[in-house]
Amino acid sequence: MLLTLAKRILLVITGPLIFLFLAFVPMICGKRVGFRGWFWRTVSRCCSWLLWFLDVQVEISDEAREALRTDTNSVIAVNHRSHLDGFSMLHVIPNEKWVTFGAKKELCEATLLKRGFDGAGLLKIDRSKGRDALTSLVDAVQEMPARRSPILFVEGTRATEPGLPPFKAGAVLIAQKTGRAVRPFVISHSDKLLPRGKFFPFKGTIHIDVLEQMCFSPEQNTDACVARLRTAMADAYDAQTGEITHRD
């Protein structure tokens, strides 16, 4: 109990400093060669510290770690259960694997964060522009090296019901248009540790499954591909949680 309290106090003191460092260092160093690789490795370490402060562990198999280490030419499709998801993902991604996130345009263009997010290479998602937004994402992904993958939350927002809700088609469409595979990434139990409205999480363990890459050709029906992806991810999620995802 005393150790937990000490960790929480230390987090309150150091957390804002870490956030400010990560938010503003891209403004200074964002254009240097090799910066993005260094930046995301640093973010990963900071996520590991944060989870330690919060007494949250992440369970992932050695096989899943190796799959991530050697993963290339993919779009990472992940479900979204709580605010712990991004931290737990970055905690387990090996240094050899480069990633970036897609974020809402409004967040990327916030006055204090815009330059930093540009330097970090975040993908801007403008949901108001529909097809034009997809085109800009496709162009950005095509310019990425094969070892870097965009991380996209396939549900579009945090799920609130048991099981996996319907998926958006964005990850599959980007994969079809860029020739990349989709790498399913399934997070379980994070919503039990940090339900909506709770500030500090409960102690516990988040489980992560990394599934085999799935290839979708441009000729395949996109809705059928999305359904196939959701079924694969739902099978893994339901097996971990005991929940039942409704299949349409």
Tab-separated table of C-alpha atoms in Angstrom:
chain	number	residue	atom	x	y	z
A	1	MET	CA	0.000	0.000	0.000
A	2	LEU	CA	2.790	2.434	0.911
A	3	LEU	CA	4.720	1.525	-2.248
A	4	THR	CA	1.623	2.156	-4.364
A	5	LEU	CA	1.083	5.525	-2.715
A	6	ALA	CA	4.728	6.452	-3.245
A	7	LYS	CA	4.478	5.509	-6.927
A	8	ARG	CA	1.350	7.616	-7.401
A	9	ILE	CA	2.967	10.649	-5.755
A	10	LEU	CA	6.082	10.238	-7.906
A	11	LEU	CA	3.910	9.952	-11.004
A	12	VAL	CA	2.069	13.164	-10.184
A	13	ILE	CA	5.416	14.932	-9.849
A	14	THR	CA	7.269	13.464	-12.832
A	15	GLY	CA	4.366	12.732	-15.197
A	16	PRO	CA	3.824	16.325	-16.379
A	17	LEU	CA	7.571	16.746	-16.923
A	18	ILE	CA	7.735	13.623	-19.084
A	19	PHE	CA	4.698	14.752	-21.071
A	20	LEU	CA	6.159	18.198	-21.698
A	21	PHE	CA	9.449	16.675	-22.803
A	22	LEU	CA	7.738	14.339	-25.290
A	23	ALA	CA	5.437	17.094	-26.538
A	24	PHE	CA	8.120	19.697	-27.146
A	25	VAL	CA	11.305	17.825	-28.091
A	26	PRO	CA	9.971	17.267	-31.651
A	27	MET	CA	9.765	21.058	-32.029
A	28	ILE	CA	13.514	21.299	-31.499
A	29	CYS	CA	14.793	18.083	-33.067
A	30	GLY	CA	11.960	17.004	-35.369
A	31	LYS	CA	13.873	17.580	-38.614
A	32	ARG	CA	17.060	15.770	-37.626
A	33	VAL	CA	17.921	12.562	-39.464
A	34	GLY	CA	16.827	9.509	-37.459
A	35	PHE	CA	14.766	11.567	-35.021
A	36	ARG	CA	11.485	9.697	-35.432
A	37	GLY	CA	13.008	6.304	-34.700
A	38	TRP	CA	14.666	7.689	-31.547
A	39	PHE	CA	11.501	9.536	-30.525
A	40	TRP	CA	9.192	6.523	-30.668
A	41	ARG	CA	11.704	4.340	-28.805
A	42	THR	CA	11.782	7.033	-26.118
A	43	VAL	CA	7.993	7.175	-26.031
A	44	SER	CA	7.948	3.389	-25.592
A	45	ARG	CA	10.264	3.614	-22.572
A	46	CYS	CA	8.140	6.370	-21.052
A	47	CYS	CA	5.040	4.197	-21.478
A	48	SER	CA	6.827	1.384	-19.646
A	49	TRP	CA	7.618	3.757	-16.766
A	50	LEU	CA	4.029	4.950	-16.653
A	51	LEU	CA	2.656	1.413	-16.424
A	52	TRP	CA	5.152	0.635	-13.648
A	53	PHE	CA	4.012	3.690	-11.718
A	54	LEU	CA	0.400	2.535	-12.136
A	55	ASP	CA	1.062	-1.116	-11.187
A	56	VAL	CA	-0.258	-2.268	-14.555
A	57	GLN	CA	1.418	-5.250	-16.202
A	58	VAL	CA	1.149	-6.316	-19.844
A	59	GLU	CA	1.065	-9.977	-20.800
A	60	ILE	CA	2.303	-10.940	-24.285
A	61	SER	CA	3.830	-14.158	-25.569
A	62	ASP	CA	7.392	-14.494	-26.836
A	63	GLU	CA	5.960	-15.526	-30.200
A	64	ALA	CA	3.923	-12.324	-30.393
A	65	ARG	CA	6.974	-10.205	-29.548
A	66	GLU	CA	8.958	-11.923	-32.271
A	67	ALA	CA	6.133	-11.374	-34.767
A	68	LEU	CA	6.276	-7.650	-33.989
A	69	ARG	CA	10.065	-7.530	-34.130
A	70	THR	CA	10.127	-8.966	-37.653
A	71	ASP	CA	6.929	-7.314	-38.894
A	72	THR	CA	7.231	-5.290	-42.107
A	73	ASN	CA	4.946	-3.692	-44.688
A	74	SER	CA	1.865	-3.741	-42.483
A	75	VAL	CA	-0.970	-1.644	-41.125
A	76	ILE	CA	-1.549	-2.424	-37.433
A	77	ALA	CA	-5.259	-2.748	-36.645
A	78	VAL	CA	-6.060	-2.580	-32.924
A	79	ASN	CA	-9.235	-2.579	-30.861
A	80	HIS	CA	-9.798	0.186	-28.316
A	81	ARG	CA	-11.017	-0.454	-24.763
A	82	SER	CA	-9.510	2.284	-22.566
A	83	HIS	CA	-6.937	5.071	-22.286
A	84	LEU	CA	-4.385	2.418	-21.280
A	85	ASP	CA	-4.369	0.862	-24.763
A	86	GLY	CA	-1.836	3.127	-26.444
A	87	PHE	CA	0.542	2.900	-23.481
A	88	SER	CA	0.344	-0.891	-23.355
A	89	MET	CA	0.923	-1.168	-27.108
A	90	LEU	CA	4.012	0.996	-27.114
A	91	HIS	CA	5.298	-0.803	-24.019
A	92	VAL	CA	5.535	-4.122	-25.906
A	93	ILE	CA	6.641	-2.956	-29.368
A	94	PRO	CA	10.327	-3.863	-29.876
A	95	ASN	CA	12.939	-1.285	-30.862
A	96	GLU	CA	13.305	-2.952	-34.253
A	97	LYS	CA	9.698	-2.133	-35.124
A	98	TRP	CA	8.811	1.457	-36.033
A	99	VAL	CA	5.271	2.752	-35.623
A	100	THR	CA	3.194	5.881	-35.699
A	101	PHE	CA	-0.388	6.684	-34.726
A	102	GLY	CA	-3.270	8.210	-36.585
A	103	ALA	CA	-4.818	11.126	-34.675
A	104	LYS	CA	-7.741	13.462	-35.192
A	105	LYS	CA	-6.839	16.548	-37.232
A	106	GLU	CA	-8.154	18.809	-34.459
A	107	LEU	CA	-5.641	17.350	-32.022
A	108	CYS	CA	-2.753	17.488	-34.506
A	109	GLU	CA	-3.428	21.168	-35.201
A	110	ALA	CA	-3.738	22.313	-31.597
A	111	THR	CA	-1.522	25.380	-31.173
A	112	LEU	CA	0.829	23.899	-28.567
A	113	LEU	CA	1.046	20.462	-30.166
A	114	LYS	CA	1.018	21.000	-33.949
A	115	ARG	CA	4.744	21.329	-34.560
A	116	GLY	CA	5.559	18.519	-32.172
A	117	PHE	CA	3.079	16.141	-33.778
A	118	ASP	CA	4.400	17.007	-37.237
A	119	GLY	CA	7.931	16.248	-36.051
A	120	ALA	CA	6.821	12.935	-34.558
A	121	GLY	CA	5.171	11.965	-37.849
A	122	LEU	CA	1.622	11.429	-36.599
A	123	LEU	CA	-0.964	10.840	-39.312
A	124	LYS	CA	-3.710	13.448	-39.428
A	125	ILE	CA	-7.222	12.061	-39.752
A	126	ASP	CA	-9.813	14.591	-40.910
A	127	ARG	CA	-13.084	12.739	-40.431
A	128	SER	CA	-15.085	15.581	-42.006
A	129	LYS	CA	-13.497	15.032	-45.425
A	130	GLY	CA	-14.360	11.381	-45.909
A	131	ARG	CA	-12.701	10.066	-49.084
A	132	ASP	CA	-10.218	12.962	-49.246
A	133	ALA	CA	-9.019	12.080	-45.752
A	134	LEU	CA	-8.519	8.470	-46.827
A	135	THR	CA	-6.504	9.595	-49.846
A	136	SER	CA	-4.179	11.675	-47.678
A	137	LEU	CA	-3.651	8.726	-45.321
A	138	VAL	CA	-2.917	6.384	-48.222
A	139	ASP	CA	-0.349	8.833	-49.593
A	140	ALA	CA	1.331	9.127	-46.179
A	141	VAL	CA	1.490	5.351	-45.677
A	142	GLN	CA	2.929	4.805	-49.162
A	143	GLU	CA	5.831	7.094	-48.261
A	144	MET	CA	6.681	5.147	-45.085
A	145	PRO	CA	9.578	2.674	-44.982
A	146	ALA	CA	8.432	-0.929	-44.820
A	147	ARG	CA	9.505	-1.329	-41.188
A	148	ARG	CA	7.213	1.540	-40.051
A	149	SER	CA	3.524	0.791	-39.545
A	150	PRO	CA	0.600	3.096	-38.842
A	151	ILE	CA	-1.478	2.064	-35.821
A	152	LEU	CA	-5.200	2.491	-36.446
A	153	PHE	CA	-8.027	1.845	-33.972
A	154	VAL	CA	-10.488	-0.161	-36.062
A	155	GLU	CA	-13.577	0.722	-34.007
A	156	GLY	CA	-13.001	4.469	-34.426
A	157	THR	CA	-13.474	5.160	-30.709
A	158	ARG	CA	-13.417	3.380	-27.362
A	159	ALA	CA	-15.834	0.468	-27.103
A	160	THR	CA	-18.418	0.611	-24.320
A	161	GLU	CA	-20.212	-2.736	-24.702
A	162	PRO	CA	-19.017	-6.328	-24.215
A	163	GLY	CA	-17.313	-7.849	-27.235
A	164	LEU	CA	-15.999	-5.969	-30.244
A	165	PRO	CA	-18.328	-3.424	-31.883
A	166	PRO	CA	-18.541	-3.015	-35.683
A	167	PHE	CA	-15.284	-1.979	-37.351
A	168	LYS	CA	-14.568	1.007	-39.551
A	169	ALA	CA	-13.130	0.126	-42.966
A	170	GLY	CA	-10.163	2.517	-42.850
A	171	ALA	CA	-7.383	0.046	-41.990
A	172	VAL	CA	-8.526	-2.443	-44.619
A	173	LEU	CA	-8.943	0.226	-47.297
A	174	ILE	CA	-5.471	1.612	-46.640
A	175	ALA	CA	-4.011	-1.895	-46.824
A	176	GLN	CA	-5.829	-2.580	-50.100
A	177	LYS	CA	-4.660	0.668	-51.675
A	178	THR	CA	-1.029	0.471	-50.513
A	179	GLY	CA	-0.381	-3.240	-50.951
A	180	ARG	CA	0.344	-3.644	-47.234
A	181	ALA	CA	-0.943	-6.436	-45.033
A	182	VAL	CA	-3.070	-5.885	-41.926
A	183	ARG	CA	-1.516	-6.965	-38.627
A	184	PRO	CA	-4.313	-7.553	-36.058
A	185	PHE	CA	-3.445	-6.468	-32.519
A	186	VAL	CA	-5.963	-7.483	-29.846
A	187	ILE	CA	-6.066	-5.844	-26.400
A	188	SER	CA	-8.042	-7.453	-23.566
A	189	HIS	CA	-8.916	-6.381	-19.986
A	190	SER	CA	-7.729	-2.768	-20.216
A	191	ASP	CA	-11.295	-1.521	-19.726
A	192	LYS	CA	-11.584	-3.562	-16.525
A	193	LEU	CA	-8.520	-1.822	-15.099
A	194	LEU	CA	-9.526	1.677	-16.232
A	195	PRO	CA	-13.284	2.033	-16.738
A	196	ARG	CA	-14.705	5.280	-18.080
A	197	GLY	CA	-14.705	7.999	-15.442
A	198	LYS	CA	-11.907	6.493	-13.358
A	199	PHE	CA	-8.675	8.537	-13.119
A	200	PHE	CA	-6.218	5.980	-11.734
A	201	PRO	CA	-6.466	2.352	-12.894
A	202	PHE	CA	-6.837	-0.696	-10.707
A	203	LYS	CA	-3.806	-2.952	-10.343
A	204	GLY	CA	-3.847	-5.783	-12.837
A	205	THR	CA	-2.739	-7.227	-16.143
A	206	ILE	CA	-3.600	-6.316	-19.722
A	207	HIS	CA	-3.355	-9.105	-22.278
A	208	ILE	CA	-2.207	-8.561	-25.863
A	209	ASP	CA	-2.525	-10.989	-28.780
A	210	VAL	CA	-0.680	-10.347	-32.047
A	211	LEU	CA	-2.278	-12.308	-34.876
A	212	GLU	CA	-0.868	-13.387	-38.227
A	213	GLN	CA	-0.804	-10.797	-40.989
A	214	MET	CA	-3.910	-10.747	-43.181
A	215	CYS	CA	-3.646	-9.815	-46.857
A	216	PHE	CA	-6.505	-8.132	-48.710
A	217	SER	CA	-6.170	-7.522	-52.446
A	218	PRO	CA	-7.788	-4.478	-54.126
A	219	GLU	CA	-10.118	-6.835	-56.006
A	220	GLN	CA	-11.662	-8.238	-52.819
A	221	ASN	CA	-14.890	-6.838	-51.418
A	222	THR	CA	-13.919	-4.408	-48.647
A	223	ASP	CA	-16.919	-5.176	-46.417
A	224	ALA	CA	-16.122	-8.891	-46.599
A	225	CYS	CA	-12.486	-8.159	-45.707
A	226	VAL	CA	-13.542	-6.043	-42.725
A	227	ALA	CA	-15.835	-8.847	-41.559
A	228	ARG	CA	-12.982	-11.359	-41.856
A	229	LEU	CA	-10.670	-9.107	-39.842
A	230	ARG	CA	-13.289	-8.551	-37.150
A	231	THR	CA	-13.993	-12.270	-36.843
A	232	ALA	CA	-10.307	-13.070	-36.344
A	233	MET	CA	-9.885	-10.339	-33.728
A	234	ALA	CA	-13.171	-11.169	-31.996
A	235	ASP	CA	-12.206	-14.840	-31.677
A	236	ALA	CA	-8.984	-13.831	-29.890
A	237	TYR	CA	-10.721	-11.216	-27.744
A	238	ASP	CA	-13.592	-13.486	-26.701
A	239	ALA	CA	-11.160	-16.294	-25.846
A	240	GLN	CA	-9.353	-14.000	-23.404
A	241	THR	CA	-12.369	-12.322	-21.833
A	242	GLY	CA	-15.133	-14.898	-21.988
A	243	GLU	CA	-17.336	-12.301	-23.677
A	244	ILE	CA	-19.321	-13.009	-26.832
A	245	THR	CA	-18.977	-10.660	-29.772
A	246	HIS	CA	-22.100	-10.430	-31.902
A	247	ARG	CA	-21.412	-11.600	-35.446
A	248	ASP	CA	-23.578	-9.966	-38.097
